[in-house]
Amino acid sequence: GKILPGVPIWIGGPEVSYDSPAVLQRLPEVFGVMKGEGEETFRELVHYYMEGGSLEKIDGITYRGEKGQILDNPWRPVMDLSKVPFVYHDMKDFQNKIVYYETSRGCPFSCSYCLSSVDKCLRFRDLELVKKELQFFLDEKVPQVKFVDRTFNCKHGHAMEIWRYLIEHDNGITNFHFEVAADLLNEEELKLIESMRPGLIQLEIGVQSTNEQTIREIRRTMRFEEVARIVQRINQGENVHQHLDLIAGLPYEGMESFQKSFDDVYRLHPEQLQLGFLKVLKGSYMESQKERYGLVYKSRPPYEVLYTNWLSYEEMMRLKSVEEMVEVYYNSGQFSYCLRKLEEEYASPFVLYQELGRYYENHELHLMSHSRITRYEILLGFVREKHKERERLYRELLTFDLYFRENVKNRPEFAGEHEVSKDWLNAFYETESKEHQYLIGYEAYDKRQLRKMTHIEKFHYDVLGTCEEKEKFILFDYQNRSRLTHQAAVTEIETE
């Protein structure tokens, strides 16, 4: 506005669509608002500025008339989704970027915090078109395609056909990400999912809360028992990365209730547990109830909640610290064996992450960024402070977790001395290069290469099992990693 005062400014998006006349009153520098879906409206506006014509014939806009009065044109009918142009042509611009793709718009649910439910019209892109476009991504070997459909599996036939196509045309590389309602997945879909290559798809499942009163109040339809059953079933296939979401700051969810929601979801052991904070969006039902809920939130986008009638600001800050710890320790997948044992020391998983967060704050560790190895050392420091008598066990679990992920060349200090003698290793690899009892698929390599490509660690505890004191030699095999988590295959070596 200041640099090019003559240029008319148009804005659009959910942020300004539902109260466009008020937006223009509030922002005198803006000339007009595009309401609702913008694809066709924007094209007609460009035509108007290039070729002339009249603004009053364009549906879906609110703008200033000749005399400065605000004119509000009718909303545009929702568009045919198959008419939206496909924007990806030259994939050079998208190298190493996530590609976003849409096959349906709208949502059958009416969650009060979400804007997808304001426009009730659910529609789908033509499946033949979708297949052609997915084939383009597959041919280009795009690393990840993220479907932005709000509830991908709300129409059974649509989801099935796309998933079948992906299985039949899988290029072994591309991963497809879907937001689904887990409790809507039926037997046919589950069987299909079980047949997929590990890493072909990943699922994002919004649980938000397991408090029934909260779920009712936010107008969600979700049966947590059913979600839990399905998530556990998919877990057993070990081929699909599952990402479960919670939202802090919802009505009727205080600290105690949120802790229960967290623990409920954590016990399902998803690959990722996302702890989000409520965003109070303009035009949502949630916003209209803000007085009733005592919702106080930031005035700038994304309008994140600060406190509610049920959660104080201090508690919200505590949850922020839990979120940070879950991100670093749980979601990174780098500490799985250590955490599994550490959880047993606490009343619940939530309490563990809360204590970890406090430890970071007490030692001012939250003020700086840390390398991956430092994160292991910090966790050991936490154990030293809280569970001194089991420090040796946790040191071994952390060493296991470290080698489980990668064949570290520089052994970090916390792992202590490497206790396997050179003679023992020589004898093992000598035998192995002839017999291949443990290292299947390494037939082409000599014993020196075998030794480089694998790692053997001596433990004094049964780290893979009960964690009781027991001497164990464990072989980490980095050629045969899990296709889902990329963790090494591990085998216990039988010693006389």
Coordinates of N, CA and C in Angstrom, one line a residue, residues 193 205 258 313 392 395 407:
I193 N -4.6 -52.3 3.8 CA -3.4 -51.6 4.5 C -2.4 -52.6 4.9
I205 N -3.9 -39.5 12.5 CA -5.2 -39.8 13.1 C -5.4 -38.7 14.2
F258 N -6.3 -33.9 30.6 CA -5.4 -33.9 29.5 C -4.3 -35.0 29.7
Y313 N -2.6 -20.5 32.5 CA -1.5 -20.2 31.6 C -0.3 -21.0 32.1
R392 N 23.8 -47.6 35.7 CA 24.6 -48.5 34.8 C 23.6 -49.2 33.8
R395 N 22.7 -46.5 31.2 CA 23.8 -46.2 30.3 C 23.8 -47.3 29.2
N407 N 25.6 -47.0 13.0 CA 26.9 -47.6 13.3 C 27.9 -46.4 13.6

